[in-house]
Coordinates of C-alpha atoms in Angstrom, one line a residue:
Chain A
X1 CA 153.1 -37.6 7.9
X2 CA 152.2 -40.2 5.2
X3 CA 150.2 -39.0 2.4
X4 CA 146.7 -41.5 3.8
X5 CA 147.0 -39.1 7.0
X6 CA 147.3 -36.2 4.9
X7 CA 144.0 -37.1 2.9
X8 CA 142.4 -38.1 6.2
X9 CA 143.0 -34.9 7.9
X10 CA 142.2 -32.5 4.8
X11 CA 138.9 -33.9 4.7
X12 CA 138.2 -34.1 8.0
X13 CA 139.2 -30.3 8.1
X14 CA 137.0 -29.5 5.2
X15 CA 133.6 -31.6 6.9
X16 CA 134.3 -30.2 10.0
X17 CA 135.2 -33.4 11.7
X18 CA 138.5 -32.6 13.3
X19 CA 138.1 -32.9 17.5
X20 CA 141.6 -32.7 18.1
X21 CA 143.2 -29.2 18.7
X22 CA 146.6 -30.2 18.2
X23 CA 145.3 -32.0 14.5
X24 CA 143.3 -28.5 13.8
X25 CA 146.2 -26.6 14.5
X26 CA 149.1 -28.7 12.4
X27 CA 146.3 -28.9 9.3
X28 CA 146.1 -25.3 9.2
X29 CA 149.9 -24.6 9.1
X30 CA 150.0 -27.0 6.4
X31 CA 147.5 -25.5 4.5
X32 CA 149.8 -22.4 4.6
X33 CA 153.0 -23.5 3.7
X34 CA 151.9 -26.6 1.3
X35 CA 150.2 -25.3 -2.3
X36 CA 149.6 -28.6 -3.0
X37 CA 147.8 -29.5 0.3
X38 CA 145.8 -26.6 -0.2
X39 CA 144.7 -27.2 -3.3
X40 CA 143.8 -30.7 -2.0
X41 CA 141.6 -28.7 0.2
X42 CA 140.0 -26.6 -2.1
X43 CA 138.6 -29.7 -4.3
X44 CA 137.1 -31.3 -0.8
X45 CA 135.5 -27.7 -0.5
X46 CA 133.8 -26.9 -3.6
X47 CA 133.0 -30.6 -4.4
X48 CA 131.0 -31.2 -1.0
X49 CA 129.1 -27.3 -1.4
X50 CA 128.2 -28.1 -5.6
X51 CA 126.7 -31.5 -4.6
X52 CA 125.1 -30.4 -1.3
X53 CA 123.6 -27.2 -3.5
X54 CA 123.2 -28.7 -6.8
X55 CA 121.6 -32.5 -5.7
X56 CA 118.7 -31.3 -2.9
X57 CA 116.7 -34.1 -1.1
X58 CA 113.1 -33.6 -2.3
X59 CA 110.1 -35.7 -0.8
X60 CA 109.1 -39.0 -2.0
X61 CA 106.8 -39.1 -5.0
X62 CA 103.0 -39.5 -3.8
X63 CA 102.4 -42.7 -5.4
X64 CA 105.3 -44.8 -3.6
X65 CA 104.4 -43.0 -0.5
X66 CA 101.5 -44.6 -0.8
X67 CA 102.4 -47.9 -1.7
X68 CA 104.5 -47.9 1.2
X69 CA 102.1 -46.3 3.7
X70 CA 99.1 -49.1 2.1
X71 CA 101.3 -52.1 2.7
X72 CA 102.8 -51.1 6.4
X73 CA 100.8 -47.8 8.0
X74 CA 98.6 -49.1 10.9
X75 CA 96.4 -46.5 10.3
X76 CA 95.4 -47.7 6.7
X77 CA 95.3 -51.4 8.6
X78 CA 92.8 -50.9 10.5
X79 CA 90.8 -53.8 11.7
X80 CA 86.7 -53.6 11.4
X81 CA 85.0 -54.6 14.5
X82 CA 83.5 -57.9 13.3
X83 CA 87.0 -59.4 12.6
X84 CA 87.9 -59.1 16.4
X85 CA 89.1 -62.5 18.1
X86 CA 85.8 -62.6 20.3
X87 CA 83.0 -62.1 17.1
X88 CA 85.5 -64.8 15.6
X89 CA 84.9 -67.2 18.3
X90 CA 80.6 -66.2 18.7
X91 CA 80.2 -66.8 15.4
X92 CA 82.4 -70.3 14.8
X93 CA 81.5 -71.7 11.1
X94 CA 80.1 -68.0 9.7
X95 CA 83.7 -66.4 11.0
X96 CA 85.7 -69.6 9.0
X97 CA 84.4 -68.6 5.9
X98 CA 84.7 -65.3 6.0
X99 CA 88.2 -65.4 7.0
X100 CA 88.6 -68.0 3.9
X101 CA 87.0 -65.3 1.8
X102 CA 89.3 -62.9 3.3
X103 CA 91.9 -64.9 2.7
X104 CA 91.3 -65.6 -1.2
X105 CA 91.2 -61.9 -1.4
X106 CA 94.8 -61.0 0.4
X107 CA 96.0 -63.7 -1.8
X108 CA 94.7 -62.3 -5.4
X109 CA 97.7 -60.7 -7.2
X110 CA 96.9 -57.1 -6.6
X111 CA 98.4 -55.7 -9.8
X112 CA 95.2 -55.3 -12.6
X113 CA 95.3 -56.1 -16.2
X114 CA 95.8 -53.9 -18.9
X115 CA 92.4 -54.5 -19.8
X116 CA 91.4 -53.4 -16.1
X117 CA 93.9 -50.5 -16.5
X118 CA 92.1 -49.2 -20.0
X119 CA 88.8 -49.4 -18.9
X120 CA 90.1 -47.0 -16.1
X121 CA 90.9 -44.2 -18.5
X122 CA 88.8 -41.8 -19.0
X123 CA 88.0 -37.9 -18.7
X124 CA 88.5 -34.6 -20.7
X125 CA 92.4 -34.0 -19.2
X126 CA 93.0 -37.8 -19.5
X127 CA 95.8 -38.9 -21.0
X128 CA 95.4 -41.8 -22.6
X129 CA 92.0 -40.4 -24.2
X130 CA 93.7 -37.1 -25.5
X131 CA 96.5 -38.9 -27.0
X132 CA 94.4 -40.9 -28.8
X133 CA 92.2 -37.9 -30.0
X134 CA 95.1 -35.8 -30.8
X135 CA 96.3 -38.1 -33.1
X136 CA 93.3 -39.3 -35.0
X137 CA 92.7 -35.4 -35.8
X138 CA 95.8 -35.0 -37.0
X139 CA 95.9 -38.7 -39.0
X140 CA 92.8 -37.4 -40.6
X141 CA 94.3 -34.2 -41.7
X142 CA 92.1 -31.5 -39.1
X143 CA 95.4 -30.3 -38.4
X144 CA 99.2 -30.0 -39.2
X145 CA 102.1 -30.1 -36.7
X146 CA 103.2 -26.3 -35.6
X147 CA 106.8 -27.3 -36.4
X148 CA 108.1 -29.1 -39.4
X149 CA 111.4 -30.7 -38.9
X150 CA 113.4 -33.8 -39.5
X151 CA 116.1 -32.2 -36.7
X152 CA 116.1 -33.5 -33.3
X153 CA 118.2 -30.7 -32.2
X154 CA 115.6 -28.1 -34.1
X155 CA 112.5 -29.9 -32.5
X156 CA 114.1 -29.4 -29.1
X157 CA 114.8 -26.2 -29.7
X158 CA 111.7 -25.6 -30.8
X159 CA 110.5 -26.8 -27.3
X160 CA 112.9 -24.9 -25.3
X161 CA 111.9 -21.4 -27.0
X162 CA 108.0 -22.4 -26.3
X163 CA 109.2 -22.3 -22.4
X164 CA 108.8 -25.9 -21.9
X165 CA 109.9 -26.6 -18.1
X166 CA 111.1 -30.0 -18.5
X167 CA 113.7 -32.0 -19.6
X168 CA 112.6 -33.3 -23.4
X169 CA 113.9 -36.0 -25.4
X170 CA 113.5 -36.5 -29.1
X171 CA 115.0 -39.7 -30.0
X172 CA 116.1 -40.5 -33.7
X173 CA 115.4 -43.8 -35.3
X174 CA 116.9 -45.6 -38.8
X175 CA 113.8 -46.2 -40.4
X176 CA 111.6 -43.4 -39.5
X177 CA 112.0 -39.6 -40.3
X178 CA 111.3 -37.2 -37.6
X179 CA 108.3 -34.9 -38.8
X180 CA 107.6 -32.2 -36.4
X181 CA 106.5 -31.1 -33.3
X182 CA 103.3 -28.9 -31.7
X183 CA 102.8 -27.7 -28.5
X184 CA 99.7 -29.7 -26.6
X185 CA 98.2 -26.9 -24.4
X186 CA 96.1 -28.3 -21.4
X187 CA 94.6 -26.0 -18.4
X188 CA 97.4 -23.6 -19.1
X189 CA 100.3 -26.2 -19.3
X190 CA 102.8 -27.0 -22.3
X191 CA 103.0 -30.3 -23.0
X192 CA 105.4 -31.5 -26.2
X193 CA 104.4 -34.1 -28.8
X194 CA 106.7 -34.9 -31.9
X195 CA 105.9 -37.0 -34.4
X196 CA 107.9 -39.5 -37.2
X197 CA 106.8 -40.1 -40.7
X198 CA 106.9 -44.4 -41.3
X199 CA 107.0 -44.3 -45.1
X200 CA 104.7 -42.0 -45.9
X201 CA 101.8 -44.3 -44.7
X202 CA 101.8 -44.5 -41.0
X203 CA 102.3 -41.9 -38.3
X204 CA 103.9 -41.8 -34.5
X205 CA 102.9 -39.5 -31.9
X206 CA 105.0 -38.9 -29.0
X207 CA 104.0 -37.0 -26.5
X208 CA 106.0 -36.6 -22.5
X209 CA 105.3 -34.6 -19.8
X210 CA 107.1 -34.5 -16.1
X211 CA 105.6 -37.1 -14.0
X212 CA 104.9 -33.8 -11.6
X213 CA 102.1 -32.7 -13.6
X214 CA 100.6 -36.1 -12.9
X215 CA 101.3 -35.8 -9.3
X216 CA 100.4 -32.5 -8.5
X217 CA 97.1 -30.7 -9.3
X218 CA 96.8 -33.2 -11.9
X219 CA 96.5 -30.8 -14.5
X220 CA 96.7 -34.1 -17.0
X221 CA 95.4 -37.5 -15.4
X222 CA 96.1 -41.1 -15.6
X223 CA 94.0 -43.5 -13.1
X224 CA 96.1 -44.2 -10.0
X225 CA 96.8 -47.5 -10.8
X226 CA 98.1 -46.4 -14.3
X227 CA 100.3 -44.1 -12.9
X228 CA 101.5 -47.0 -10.2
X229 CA 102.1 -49.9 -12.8
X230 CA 104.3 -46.9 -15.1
X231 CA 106.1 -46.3 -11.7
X232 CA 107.2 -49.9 -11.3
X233 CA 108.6 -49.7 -14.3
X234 CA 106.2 -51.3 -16.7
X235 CA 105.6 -50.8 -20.2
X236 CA 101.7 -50.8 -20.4
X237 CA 100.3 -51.4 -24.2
X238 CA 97.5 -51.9 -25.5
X239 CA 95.4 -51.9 -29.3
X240 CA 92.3 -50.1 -29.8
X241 CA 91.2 -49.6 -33.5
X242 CA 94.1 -50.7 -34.8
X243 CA 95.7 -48.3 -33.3
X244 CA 98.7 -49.1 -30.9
X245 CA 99.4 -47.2 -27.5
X246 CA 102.2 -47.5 -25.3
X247 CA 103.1 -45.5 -21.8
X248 CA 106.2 -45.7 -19.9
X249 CA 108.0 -43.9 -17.2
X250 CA 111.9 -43.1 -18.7
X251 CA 113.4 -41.4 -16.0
X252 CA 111.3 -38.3 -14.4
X253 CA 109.2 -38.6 -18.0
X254 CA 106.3 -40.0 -18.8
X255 CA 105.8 -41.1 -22.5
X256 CA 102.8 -41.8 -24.5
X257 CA 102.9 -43.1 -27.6
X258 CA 100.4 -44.1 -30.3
X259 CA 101.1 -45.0 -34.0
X260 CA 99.5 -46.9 -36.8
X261 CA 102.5 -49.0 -36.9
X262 CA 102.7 -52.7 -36.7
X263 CA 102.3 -53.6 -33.0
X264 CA 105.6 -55.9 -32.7
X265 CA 107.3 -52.8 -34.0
X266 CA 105.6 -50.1 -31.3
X267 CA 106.5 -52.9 -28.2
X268 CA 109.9 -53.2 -29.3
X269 CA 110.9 -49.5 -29.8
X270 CA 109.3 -47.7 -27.6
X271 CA 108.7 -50.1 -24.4
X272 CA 112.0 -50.6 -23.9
X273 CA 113.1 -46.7 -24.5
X274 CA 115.5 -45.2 -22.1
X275 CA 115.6 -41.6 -22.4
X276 CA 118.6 -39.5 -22.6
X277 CA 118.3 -35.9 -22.3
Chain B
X1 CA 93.0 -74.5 13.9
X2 CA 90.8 -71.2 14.6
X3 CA 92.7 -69.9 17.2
X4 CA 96.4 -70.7 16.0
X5 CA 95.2 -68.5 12.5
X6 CA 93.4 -65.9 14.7
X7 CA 96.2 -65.6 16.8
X8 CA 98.8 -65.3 13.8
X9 CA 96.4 -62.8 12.3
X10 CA 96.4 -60.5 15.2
X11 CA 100.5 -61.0 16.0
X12 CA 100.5 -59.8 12.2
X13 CA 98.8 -57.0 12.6
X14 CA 100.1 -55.8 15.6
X15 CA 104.0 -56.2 13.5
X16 CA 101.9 -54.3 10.5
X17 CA 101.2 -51.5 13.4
X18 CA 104.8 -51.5 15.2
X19 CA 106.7 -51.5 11.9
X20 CA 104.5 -48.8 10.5
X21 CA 105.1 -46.2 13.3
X22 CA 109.1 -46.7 13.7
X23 CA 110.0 -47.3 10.0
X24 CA 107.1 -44.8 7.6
X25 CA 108.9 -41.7 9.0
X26 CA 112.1 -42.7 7.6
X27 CA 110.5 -42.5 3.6
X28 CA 111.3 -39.6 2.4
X29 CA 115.7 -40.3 3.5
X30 CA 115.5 -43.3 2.0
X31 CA 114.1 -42.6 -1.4
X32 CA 116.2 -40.2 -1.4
X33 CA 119.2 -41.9 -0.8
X34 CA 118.1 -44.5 -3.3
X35 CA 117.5 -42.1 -6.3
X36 CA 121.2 -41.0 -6.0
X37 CA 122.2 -44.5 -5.7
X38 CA 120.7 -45.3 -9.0
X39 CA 120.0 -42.2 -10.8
X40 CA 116.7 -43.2 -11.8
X41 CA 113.1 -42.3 -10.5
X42 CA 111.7 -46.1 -10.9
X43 CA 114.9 -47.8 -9.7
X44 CA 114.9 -45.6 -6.5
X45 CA 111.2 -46.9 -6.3
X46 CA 111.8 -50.2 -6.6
X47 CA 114.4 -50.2 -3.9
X48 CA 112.2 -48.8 -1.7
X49 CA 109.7 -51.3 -2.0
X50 CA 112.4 -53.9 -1.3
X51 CA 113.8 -52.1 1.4
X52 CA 110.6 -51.9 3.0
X53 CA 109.6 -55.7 2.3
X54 CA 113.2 -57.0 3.6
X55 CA 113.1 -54.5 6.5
X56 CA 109.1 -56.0 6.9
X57 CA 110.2 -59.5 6.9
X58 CA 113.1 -59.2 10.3
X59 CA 111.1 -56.6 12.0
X60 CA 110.0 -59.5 14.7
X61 CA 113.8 -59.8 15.1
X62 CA 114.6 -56.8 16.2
X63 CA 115.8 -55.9 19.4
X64 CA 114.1 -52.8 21.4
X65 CA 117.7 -51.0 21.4
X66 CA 118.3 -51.1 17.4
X67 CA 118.4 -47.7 15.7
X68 CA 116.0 -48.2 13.0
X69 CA 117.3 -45.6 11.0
X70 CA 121.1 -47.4 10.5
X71 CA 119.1 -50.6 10.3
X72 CA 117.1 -49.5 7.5
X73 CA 120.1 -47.7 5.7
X74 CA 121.8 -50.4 6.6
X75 CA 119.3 -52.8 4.2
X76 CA 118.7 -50.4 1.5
X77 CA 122.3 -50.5 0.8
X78 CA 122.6 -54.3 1.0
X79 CA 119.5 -54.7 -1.0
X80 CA 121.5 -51.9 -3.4
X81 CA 124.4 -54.1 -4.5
X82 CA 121.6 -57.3 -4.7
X83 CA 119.6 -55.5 -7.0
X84 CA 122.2 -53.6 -9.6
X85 CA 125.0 -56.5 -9.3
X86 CA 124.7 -57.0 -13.1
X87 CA 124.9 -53.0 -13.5
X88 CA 127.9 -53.1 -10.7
X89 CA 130.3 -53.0 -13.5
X90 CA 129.2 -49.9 -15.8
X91 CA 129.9 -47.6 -12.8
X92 CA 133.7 -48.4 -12.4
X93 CA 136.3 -45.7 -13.1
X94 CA 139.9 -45.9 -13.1
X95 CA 141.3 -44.2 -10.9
X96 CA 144.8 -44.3 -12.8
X97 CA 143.4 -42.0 -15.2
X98 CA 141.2 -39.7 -12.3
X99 CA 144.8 -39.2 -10.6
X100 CA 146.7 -38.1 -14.1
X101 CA 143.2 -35.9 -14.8
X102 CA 143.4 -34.6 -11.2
X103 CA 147.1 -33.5 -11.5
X104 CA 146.8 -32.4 -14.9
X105 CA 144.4 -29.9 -13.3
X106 CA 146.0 -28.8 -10.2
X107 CA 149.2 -28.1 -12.4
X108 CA 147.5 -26.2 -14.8
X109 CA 144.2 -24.4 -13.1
X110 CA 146.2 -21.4 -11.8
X111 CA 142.9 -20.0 -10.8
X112 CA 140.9 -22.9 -8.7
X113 CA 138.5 -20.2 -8.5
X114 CA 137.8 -19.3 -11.5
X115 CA 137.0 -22.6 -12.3
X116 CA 134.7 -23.3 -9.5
X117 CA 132.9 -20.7 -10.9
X118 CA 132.9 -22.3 -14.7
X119 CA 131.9 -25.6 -13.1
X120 CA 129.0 -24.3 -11.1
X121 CA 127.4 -22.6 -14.0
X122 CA 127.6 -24.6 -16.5
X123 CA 127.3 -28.0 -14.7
X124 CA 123.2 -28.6 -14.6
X125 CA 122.1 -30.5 -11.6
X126 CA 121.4 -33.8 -14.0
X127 CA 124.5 -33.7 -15.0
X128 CA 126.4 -33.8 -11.7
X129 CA 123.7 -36.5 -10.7
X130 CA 124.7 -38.5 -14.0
X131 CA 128.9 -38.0 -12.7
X132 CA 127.7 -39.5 -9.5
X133 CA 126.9 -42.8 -11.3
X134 CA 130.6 -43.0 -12.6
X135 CA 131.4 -43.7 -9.0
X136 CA 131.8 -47.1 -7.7
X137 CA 128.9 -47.9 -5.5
X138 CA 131.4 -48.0 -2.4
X139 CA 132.7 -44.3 -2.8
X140 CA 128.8 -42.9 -4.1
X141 CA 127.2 -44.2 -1.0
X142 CA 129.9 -42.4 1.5
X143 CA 129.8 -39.7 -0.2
X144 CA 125.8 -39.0 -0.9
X145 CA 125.7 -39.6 2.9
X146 CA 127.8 -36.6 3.8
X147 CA 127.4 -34.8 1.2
X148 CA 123.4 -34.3 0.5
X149 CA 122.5 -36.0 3.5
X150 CA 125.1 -33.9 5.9
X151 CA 125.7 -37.4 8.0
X152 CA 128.5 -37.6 10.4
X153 CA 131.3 -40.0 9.4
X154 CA 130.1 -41.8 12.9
X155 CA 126.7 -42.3 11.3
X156 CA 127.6 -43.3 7.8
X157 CA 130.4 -45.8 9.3
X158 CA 127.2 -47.3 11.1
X159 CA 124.8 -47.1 8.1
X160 CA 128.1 -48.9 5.5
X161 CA 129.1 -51.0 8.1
X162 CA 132.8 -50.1 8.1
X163 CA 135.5 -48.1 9.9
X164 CA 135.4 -44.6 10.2
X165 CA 138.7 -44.5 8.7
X166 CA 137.5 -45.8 5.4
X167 CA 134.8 -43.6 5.3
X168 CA 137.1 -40.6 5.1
X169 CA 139.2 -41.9 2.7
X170 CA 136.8 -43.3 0.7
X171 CA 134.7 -39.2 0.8
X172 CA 138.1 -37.9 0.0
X173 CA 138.5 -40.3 -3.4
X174 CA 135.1 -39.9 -4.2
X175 CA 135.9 -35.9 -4.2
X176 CA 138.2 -36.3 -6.6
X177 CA 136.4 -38.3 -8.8
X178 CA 133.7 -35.7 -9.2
X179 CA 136.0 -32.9 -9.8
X180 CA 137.5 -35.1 -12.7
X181 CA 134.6 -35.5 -14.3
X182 CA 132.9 -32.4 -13.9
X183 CA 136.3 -30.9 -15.3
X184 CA 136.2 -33.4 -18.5
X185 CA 132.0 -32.3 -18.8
X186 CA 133.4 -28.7 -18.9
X187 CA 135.9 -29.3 -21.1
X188 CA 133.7 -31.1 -23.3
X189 CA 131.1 -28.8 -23.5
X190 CA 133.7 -26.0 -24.5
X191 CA 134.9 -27.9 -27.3
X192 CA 131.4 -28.5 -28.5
X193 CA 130.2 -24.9 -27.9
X194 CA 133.3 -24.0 -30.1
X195 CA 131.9 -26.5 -32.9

């Protein structure tokens, strides 16, 4: 038996896909009398059982769902009486321009601006508002971080021993020293925020949390269409008070940053951050 | 003019209404199957999307006999290599070096079990998703179809379009793969615990 056949049959052993007795049979007195066969086996085995275990299907996140379920379901389609093909043809010129006005509507780009999106934000567990709080009280000296540190393995640490229940990234940069960390409590949830020192003048907050906690109870908030444009992968940015704030999705994360920091320097480090844990 | 844009409109909507009842159900596979692919939570989204728009756009085409579910595997994988042809590239691995790693550990695990066990607990369920990105696209696809989605090789010849024989094979390399690099993570990891 060549060695293809050999791999075919071993693997068809191990999934359970062998239909022919007489292939079963001459597989498993292989197995017995060939170490290397079996050991062949064994990989095709325990590789199959740690990815089925260890990579489970979950459900898709609620936002796509409904994305998807907007632009196709028939049920979220449905069709208002007085568009029918008869009211169409009783009321001739008044059912032209309406469709035209339907029309201009379908056609407008459905994504808002990040103007649009701003104005959207807003609420005690908001993000975008707390962030922005957070780090004018600290800015203006009504607080200190919990954890001085310039070490990304001691912030994370840090993290891990405060029982954070998601994966963290603290990224280190060139120019800026990392400064610390604290522990943002909201309705019972850890969230963590670090921060960088930019020569002693200017200040970076970084806070991330698991896109869950947006998804879920929505123990922190972000409008829908926030969390939909982040989703898509954009970088959404924007200056208030000369104060520069960025949020991105990086993986199962999402990030909010503000800083003092000159805005060319905010867009280019931190919208175009990939994290890795 | 009225009628012909009245008419479209309602032919529209009734596709809207088909599409919607025999593709929706199929949402939660196919993210899925597209978050393996690429790893990444907004990737897998985006493919989605597309899958959906491309699968939108030939619905009319369909005959009554297709299965839906092939057909839209079928174009989430095609739209797949579309989307990450520039990325094709960073997932290729030699598979020179996976054989000499994969002999080096058959001659010199005396215990397979024992490290199994190592593997399984130390291994964290990011990591063996990150490993599956090292495979090249051909091999990842075959093998997230049996492997999390617990396919037959019938069905995942039907949803990758090729012969069942290659689908085997290709499960069988993949395998390998995986156990290489989980065994070079392991290693890794010892040598920086001993740091």
């Amino acid at each position: 038996m060549n060695q293809e056949n050999l791999e075919r049959l071993i693997t068809s052993y191990a999934d359970g896909e062998l239909r022919e007795t007489s292939e079963i049979n001459s597989i498993e007195n292989l197995l017995q009398s060939d170490k290397n066969l079996k050991f062949d086996y064994s990989v095709q085995l325990f590789t199959k059982s740690i990815v089925s275990e260890k990579l489970k299907l979950q459900p898709a996140p609620e936002q796509i769902r409904n994305k998807v379920f907007k632009e196709f379901n028939p049920l979220k389609k449905t069709v208002p009486e007085f568009l029918s093909t008869k009211a169409f043809i009783a009321y001739g010129s008044t059912a032209i321009a309406l469709l035209a006005i339907i029309l201009l509507i379908f056609n407008r780009t459905p994504q808002k601006t990040i103007e649009e999106l701003s104005v959207e934000q807003s609420g005690d567990n908001n993000l975008y508002t707390r962030v922005v709080e957070n780090f004018k009280y600290l800015k203006e000296g009504h607080s200190s971080p919990q954890l001085i540190s310039a070490s990304s393995a001691e912030i994370k640490a840090f993290f891990r021993n405060e029982g954070l229940k998601y994966d963290l990234f603290v990224p280190t940069y060139d120019n800026w020293e990392l400064l610390g960390a604290d522990i943002f409590q909201l309705r019972g949830e850890k969230f963590a925020v670090h921060y960088y020192n930019v020569n002693g003048s200017s200040l970076i907050y970084f806070f991330q949390a698991d896109i869950s906690f947006f998804e879920n109870d929505k123990i922190i908030k972000l409008s829908e269409d926030l969390i939909e444009y982040l989703n898509e992968g954009n970088c959404f940015i924007t200056y208030e008070e000369n104060l520069g704030i960025v949020m991105k999705q990086s993986q199962h994360n999402i990030i909010a940053v503000v800083s003092d920091i000159s805005p060319v320097e905010l867009e280019k480090n931190f919208c175009n951050l990939n994290l890795n844990y | 003019m009225l009628p012909v844009i009245l008419s479209v409109s309602g032919e529209r909507i009734n596709l809207i209404s088909e599409f919607g009842k025999a593709a929706i159900s199929y949402i939660d596979g196919l993210y899925n199957f597209g978050l393996r692919m690429t790893g990444s939570r907004v990737e897998a989204n985006k493919l989605l999307i597309e899958t959906y728009r491309r699968a939108f756009n030939f619905f009319d085409k369909l005959s009554r006999e297709t299965d839906i579910k092939t057909w839209l595997f079928r174009i989430m994988i095609k739209s797949f290599y579309d989307f990450s042809e520039i990325k094709a590239d960073q997932a290729k691995t030699s598979f020179e070096e996976t054989e000499q790693l994969y002999s080096k550990i058959q001659f010199s695990s005396t215990n397979f079990t024992e490290l199994e066990k190592k593997i399984t607990d130390k291994i964290k369920d990011d990591e063996l998703s990150e490993v599956l990105l090292f495979l090249p696209a051909e091999l990842r696809i075959v093998v997230i179809l049996c492997d999390i989605f617990k396919f037959s090789y019938e069905k995942i010849a039907d949803f990758a379009d090729i012969p069942v024989e290659n689908v085997i094979l290709r499960i069988h390399l993949a395998r390998k793969i995986i156990l290489a690099k989980l065994y070079m993570r392991l290693k890794n990891q010892n040598i920086s615990d001993k740091e």
